[in-house]
Coordinates of C-alpha atoms in Angstrom, one line a residue:
M1 CA 0.1 0.4 -0.3
T2 CA 1.0 3.5 -0.7
G3 CA -0.1 6.8 -0.4
R4 CA -3.7 7.6 0.6
A5 CA -5.7 5.3 3.4
R6 CA -8.5 3.4 2.3
A7 CA -11.7 5.1 1.7
T8 CA -14.2 4.3 4.2
V9 CA -18.0 4.9 4.1
R10 CA -18.1 8.1 5.9
D11 CA -16.1 9.1 3.1
V12 CA -18.5 7.9 0.4
A13 CA -21.1 9.8 2.2
A14 CA -18.8 13.1 2.4
E15 CA -18.4 12.8 -1.0
T16 CA -22.5 12.6 -1.9
G17 CA -23.9 14.4 0.9
L18 CA -26.0 11.6 1.6
S19 CA -26.3 10.1 5.0
I20 CA -23.8 6.6 6.5
A21 CA -27.1 5.2 6.7
T22 CA -28.0 5.4 2.9
V23 CA -24.5 4.7 1.5
S24 CA -24.2 1.3 3.4
R25 CA -27.6 0.6 2.2
V26 CA -25.9 1.4 -1.8
L27 CA -22.9 -0.5 -0.8
N28 CA -24.7 -3.8 0.7
G29 CA -27.2 -4.0 -2.4
Q30 CA -30.2 -3.4 -0.7
S31 CA -33.3 -2.8 -2.7
N32 CA -34.8 0.2 -0.6
V33 CA -33.4 3.0 -2.6
A34 CA -34.0 5.2 -5.3
P35 CA -32.3 4.7 -8.3
H36 CA -31.0 8.1 -8.6
T37 CA -29.5 8.1 -5.2
R38 CA -27.5 4.9 -5.7
E39 CA -26.3 6.2 -9.1
L40 CA -24.6 9.0 -6.9
V41 CA -23.2 7.1 -4.5
L42 CA -21.6 4.7 -7.2
E43 CA -20.2 7.7 -8.9
A44 CA -18.3 8.6 -5.7
V45 CA -16.9 5.2 -5.4
G46 CA -15.7 5.6 -8.9
R47 CA -14.5 9.0 -8.2
L48 CA -12.7 7.5 -5.3
G49 CA -11.0 4.3 -7.2
D50 CA -8.9 1.7 -5.3
Q51 CA -9.3 3.6 -2.0
A52 CA -13.1 3.0 -1.9
P53 CA -15.2 0.2 -0.5
R54 CA -16.6 -1.8 -3.6
P55 CA -20.2 -2.0 -3.5
R56 CA -22.2 -5.4 -3.9
A57 CA -23.9 -6.6 -6.8
A58 CA -26.8 -4.5 -7.1
P59 CA -30.9 -6.1 -7.1
G60 CA -31.5 -7.6 -9.8
A61 CA -27.9 -8.2 -10.8
Q62 CA -28.4 -12.1 -9.0
G63 CA -29.8 -14.8 -11.7
G64 CA -28.4 -16.9 -14.1
A65 CA -26.2 -20.3 -13.0
Q66 CA -23.3 -18.1 -11.8
G67 CA -24.8 -14.9 -10.7
G68 CA -25.9 -13.2 -13.6
A69 CA -26.2 -12.9 -17.4
V70 CA -23.1 -10.9 -19.8
Y71 CA -25.0 -8.4 -22.1
V72 CA -22.9 -8.3 -25.3
R73 CA -23.7 -5.4 -27.1
C74 CA -22.5 -5.5 -31.1
P75 CA -24.8 -3.0 -32.7
Y76 CA -23.8 -4.1 -36.2
V77 CA -24.5 -6.2 -39.1
L78 CA -23.3 -9.8 -37.4
T79 CA -20.9 -10.5 -40.6
D80 CA -17.8 -12.7 -40.1
Y81 CA -15.9 -10.2 -38.7
F82 CA -18.4 -9.2 -36.1
G83 CA -19.5 -12.7 -36.2
L84 CA -16.3 -14.8 -35.0
I85 CA -15.8 -12.2 -31.9
V86 CA -19.7 -12.6 -31.1
S87 CA -19.6 -16.5 -31.2
S88 CA -16.3 -16.6 -29.5
V89 CA -17.6 -14.1 -26.6
G90 CA -20.6 -16.5 -26.4
E91 CA -19.1 -19.9 -26.4
T92 CA -16.4 -18.4 -23.4
I93 CA -19.7 -17.2 -21.5
E94 CA -21.4 -20.9 -21.6
L95 CA -17.9 -22.9 -20.4
H96 CA -18.3 -19.9 -17.5
G97 CA -21.8 -20.7 -16.5
R98 CA -23.5 -18.2 -17.5
Q99 CA -26.1 -16.5 -20.1
M100 CA -25.7 -14.2 -22.8
I101 CA -27.9 -11.2 -23.9
L102 CA -27.1 -10.3 -27.4
G103 CA -28.0 -6.8 -28.6
P104 CA -27.3 -6.9 -31.9
G105 CA -27.6 -5.1 -35.5
E106 CA -26.9 -1.4 -36.6
S107 CA -30.3 0.3 -35.6
A108 CA -29.2 -0.5 -32.0
Q109 CA -26.7 2.2 -32.8
R110 CA -29.3 5.0 -32.0
T111 CA -30.5 3.2 -28.8
A112 CA -29.2 5.0 -25.4
V113 CA -28.2 1.5 -23.6
L114 CA -25.4 2.0 -21.3
P115 CA -27.1 4.3 -19.1
G116 CA -29.8 1.6 -18.1
L117 CA -27.2 -1.4 -18.1
P118 CA -27.3 -1.5 -14.2
E119 CA -30.3 -1.2 -13.4
R120 CA -31.2 -3.7 -16.4
P121 CA -32.7 -7.1 -14.1
G122 CA -30.4 -10.0 -14.3
V123 CA -27.3 -8.5 -15.8
A124 CA -23.6 -8.9 -13.7
G125 CA -21.8 -7.0 -16.5
A126 CA -21.3 -6.3 -20.1
I127 CA -18.9 -6.8 -23.3
L128 CA -18.9 -4.1 -25.5
I129 CA -17.6 -4.4 -29.2
L130 CA -16.5 -1.4 -31.1
P131 CA -18.7 0.8 -29.3
P132 CA -19.9 3.8 -30.9
E133 CA -20.6 5.6 -27.6
P134 CA -17.7 8.3 -26.8
G135 CA -15.5 7.7 -23.9
E136 CA -17.1 10.1 -21.7
E137 CA -20.2 7.6 -21.5
L138 CA -17.6 4.8 -20.7
V139 CA -16.7 6.6 -17.9
R140 CA -19.9 7.3 -16.5
L141 CA -20.7 3.7 -16.4
R142 CA -17.7 2.6 -15.0
D143 CA -18.0 5.5 -12.1
R144 CA -21.3 3.9 -11.4
G145 CA -19.8 0.3 -10.4
F146 CA -20.8 -1.7 -13.5
P147 CA -18.5 -4.3 -14.6
F148 CA -17.8 -4.3 -18.2
V149 CA -14.6 -4.9 -21.0
V150 CA -14.8 -3.4 -24.5
I151 CA -13.1 -5.3 -27.7
D152 CA -11.8 -3.3 -30.4
P153 CA -12.1 0.5 -29.2
R154 CA -12.9 2.5 -31.8
T155 CA -11.2 5.7 -29.9
P156 CA -8.8 5.2 -27.3
P157 CA -10.2 4.2 -24.4
P158 CA -9.7 5.7 -20.9
K159 CA -6.9 4.8 -19.1
D160 CA -9.1 2.5 -16.6
I161 CA -11.0 1.1 -19.0
V162 CA -10.1 -2.3 -19.5
A163 CA -9.7 -3.2 -23.6
V164 CA -8.7 -5.9 -25.9
S165 CA -7.8 -5.2 -29.4
A166 CA -5.4 -6.3 -32.0
A167 CA -1.8 -4.7 -32.1
H168 CA -2.7 -2.6 -35.0
F169 CA 0.2 -0.7 -35.5
A170 CA 2.6 -3.7 -35.3
G171 CA 0.3 -5.4 -38.1
G172 CA 0.2 -2.0 -40.6
R173 CA 4.1 -2.3 -40.4
K174 CA 4.6 -6.3 -41.2
M175 CA 2.0 -5.3 -44.4
M176 CA 3.8 -2.2 -45.5
A177 CA 7.1 -3.9 -45.0
H178 CA 5.9 -6.6 -46.7
V179 CA 5.0 -4.9 -50.0
V180 CA 8.0 -2.6 -49.7
E181 CA 10.6 -5.8 -49.8
L182 CA 8.4 -6.6 -53.3
G183 CA 9.9 -3.0 -54.7
H184 CA 6.8 -0.8 -53.9
R185 CA 7.5 2.7 -53.5
R186 CA 4.8 4.2 -54.7
V187 CA 1.9 2.4 -52.8
G188 CA -1.9 4.1 -52.4
I189 CA -3.3 4.0 -48.9
I190 CA -6.9 3.0 -48.5
G191 CA -7.7 3.4 -44.5
G192 CA -10.6 3.6 -42.5
P193 CA -13.0 6.1 -41.6
V194 CA -11.1 9.0 -39.8
K195 CA -10.6 9.3 -36.1
W196 CA -11.4 5.5 -35.8
L197 CA -8.1 4.1 -33.5
P198 CA -7.8 0.8 -35.3
S199 CA -7.7 3.5 -38.8
E200 CA -5.0 5.4 -36.9
A201 CA -2.8 2.7 -35.9
R202 CA -2.4 0.9 -39.3
L203 CA -1.8 4.0 -40.8
A204 CA 1.0 4.9 -38.3
G205 CA 2.5 1.2 -39.1
Y206 CA 2.0 1.6 -43.3
T207 CA 4.0 4.8 -42.7
A208 CA 6.5 3.9 -40.2
S209 CA 7.6 0.8 -42.8
L210 CA 7.7 3.6 -45.3
A211 CA 10.2 5.6 -43.5
D212 CA 12.0 2.6 -42.9
A213 CA 12.6 2.3 -46.8
G214 CA 13.6 6.4 -47.3
V215 CA 10.0 7.2 -48.7
L216 CA 7.7 9.7 -47.4
P217 CA 4.4 8.8 -47.3
A218 CA 2.6 11.1 -50.6
P219 CA -0.6 12.6 -49.6
E220 CA -2.6 12.3 -53.2
L221 CA -1.5 8.6 -52.4
L222 CA -3.8 8.6 -49.6
R223 CA -8.2 8.0 -49.2
H224 CA -10.4 7.7 -46.2
V225 CA -13.7 6.1 -46.0
P226 CA -16.8 6.9 -44.2
E227 CA -17.6 3.1 -43.8
P228 CA -14.9 0.3 -44.3
N229 CA -17.1 -1.9 -46.9
I230 CA -16.6 -2.7 -50.2
E231 CA -18.7 -0.2 -52.1
H232 CA -16.2 2.5 -50.4
G233 CA -13.2 0.2 -51.0
Y234 CA -13.6 0.1 -55.2
L235 CA -14.7 3.6 -55.1
A236 CA -11.4 5.0 -53.4
A237 CA -9.5 2.5 -55.1
R238 CA -10.7 3.7 -58.4
E239 CA -9.8 7.1 -57.6
L240 CA -6.0 6.0 -56.8
L241 CA -5.6 4.1 -60.0
G242 CA -6.8 7.0 -62.0
L243 CA -4.1 9.4 -60.9
P244 CA -1.8 10.2 -63.5
D245 CA 1.2 8.6 -62.3
R246 CA -1.5 5.7 -60.4
P247 CA 0.4 3.5 -57.4
T248 CA 1.6 0.1 -57.9
A249 CA 0.4 -1.4 -54.8
L250 CA -2.7 -0.6 -52.9
V251 CA -2.9 -1.8 -49.0
A252 CA -6.9 -1.6 -47.8
F253 CA -8.0 -1.0 -44.5
N254 CA -9.7 -3.9 -44.0
D255 CA -10.6 -7.1 -46.4
K256 CA -13.5 -5.8 -47.6
M257 CA -11.7 -2.4 -49.1
A258 CA -9.5 -4.9 -50.7
V259 CA -11.9 -6.8 -52.6
G260 CA -13.4 -3.4 -53.9
A261 CA -10.0 -2.5 -54.8
L262 CA -9.7 -5.6 -56.9
R263 CA -13.2 -4.9 -58.9
A264 CA -11.7 -1.9 -59.8
A265 CA -8.3 -3.2 -60.9
A266 CA -10.4 -5.5 -63.1
E267 CA -12.1 -2.4 -64.4
R268 CA -9.2 -0.9 -65.6
G269 CA -8.2 -4.3 -67.3
L270 CA -5.0 -4.3 -64.4
S271 CA -3.7 -8.1 -63.8
V272 CA -3.2 -8.7 -59.9
P273 CA -0.6 -9.0 -58.9
G274 CA 1.4 -8.5 -62.3
D275 CA 0.3 -5.0 -62.5
L276 CA -1.0 -4.1 -59.6
S277 CA -0.3 -5.7 -56.0
V278 CA -3.7 -5.2 -53.4
A279 CA -3.7 -6.0 -50.0
G280 CA -6.0 -6.2 -46.9
F281 CA -6.5 -6.7 -43.7
D282 CA -8.3 -9.2 -41.1
D283 CA -8.2 -12.7 -42.6
I284 CA -12.0 -13.1 -43.1
D285 CA -13.4 -15.7 -45.4
I286 CA -13.7 -13.5 -48.4
S287 CA -10.2 -12.9 -48.0
R288 CA -9.5 -16.2 -49.3
A289 CA -12.8 -16.4 -51.6
A290 CA -11.4 -13.5 -53.3
S291 CA -9.4 -14.4 -57.0
P292 CA -6.4 -13.6 -56.2
A293 CA -6.9 -15.2 -52.6
L294 CA -5.4 -11.6 -50.8
T295 CA -2.5 -11.2 -48.9
T296 CA -3.9 -10.2 -45.4
V297 CA -3.1 -9.5 -41.8
R298 CA -4.8 -11.9 -39.4
Q299 CA -6.4 -10.9 -36.5
P300 CA -7.1 -13.0 -33.6
L301 CA -10.8 -12.2 -33.4
E302 CA -11.8 -15.5 -31.7
E303 CA -9.0 -14.9 -28.8
M304 CA -10.1 -11.1 -28.8
G305 CA -13.8 -12.5 -27.5
R306 CA -12.3 -15.6 -24.7
M307 CA -9.9 -13.1 -23.8
A308 CA -12.6 -10.0 -22.9
V309 CA -14.7 -12.9 -21.5
T310 CA -11.3 -13.6 -19.0
L311 CA -11.2 -10.7 -18.3
L312 CA -14.5 -9.7 -17.4
M313 CA -15.0 -13.0 -15.4
R314 CA -12.3 -11.6 -12.7
L315 CA -13.9 -7.9 -12.8
L316 CA -16.9 -9.8 -11.5
S317 CA -14.8 -12.0 -9.2
R318 CA -13.2 -8.4 -7.9
H319 CA -9.8 -9.7 -8.9
T320 CA -7.0 -7.0 -9.7
L321 CA -6.0 -6.8 -13.2
E322 CA -2.9 -6.1 -14.2
A323 CA -3.4 -5.2 -17.2
L324 CA -6.1 -3.3 -18.6
H325 CA -5.5 -2.4 -22.2
V326 CA -4.4 -6.2 -23.9
S327 CA -3.1 -5.9 -27.3
L328 CA -3.3 -9.7 -28.7
G329 CA -0.9 -9.5 -31.7
T330 CA -1.4 -10.1 -35.6
E331 CA 0.2 -12.4 -38.0
L332 CA 0.8 -11.5 -41.9
I333 CA -0.5 -14.1 -44.5
V334 CA 1.0 -13.9 -47.6
R335 CA -1.3 -15.1 -51.0
G336 CA -1.4 -14.5 -54.3
S337 CA -2.8 -11.0 -54.7
T338 CA 0.8 -9.5 -54.2
G339 CA 3.9 -9.6 -56.2
P340 CA 7.3 -7.8 -57.1
A341 CA 6.6 -3.8 -58.3
P342 CA 6.2 -4.1 -62.1
R343 CA 9.2 -2.4 -64.1

């Protein structure tokens, strides 16, 4: 122990302006407390941090085989990318003897789910996959004492938020190093949405490998897309391939966008990889079904799901986590869509 003495119920009462008896009822998980009062106490506990007394589970958060279900928020279509993560999360939750409550679908992005999670009956904690909510909302949820883990954060997670992601920078660096080793110097980059953490980290990895080869990234060779899908990958690739001095390689934010780039190359009569190399990221099914099969970076999607559930179970058991931000390694997968730079 260092620094401050451990906070007491009296300290929480002073922080909130409530009576010691009221604070004790909240911390003991008793039901005769108004929701607003409970929220005030939990937010104060969050502000006091590790020194504060820890609340017991709120009424209604008990239930299920091992003390409550896990709410999984994935506000996206469950394609192969998100589907792999959700399947892994669900299987691991079941191994722990708990139930999963799934909130999927893009329409869920417009629903304010997080504020109601602590009072949701039968829910003990949550897994949030690429949450669209800003960091401030995640902090408010944490300050209310509700346990959750973020998978693949869209923006840099606040320091006290538990998060699991892939090593995006290292993956991007490996990919661009491979392209550079093939002799490419004029490389078009089709980046993901602006201000997305994975997009910025991969771009930093790409530019690091280019810099290692003495190449300064050319602004005209960079495109960002609003949505990382096949159509936007196609449109961005079409622009890049229409330049007077076109790139000899295209590196896309993900495999879907790389498939769009293959389509743009075919429209211009370019052979891949003879005239143009194309690479993606993720290693989902579409990368193997493409023609030619895509060179890509494999993300450990299923392992990310398993790791997130493991961390959540430790939070629910009130274990201290030594690492709050876990970054899992990626692997370069070389296939037929990349080759030597044309003369």
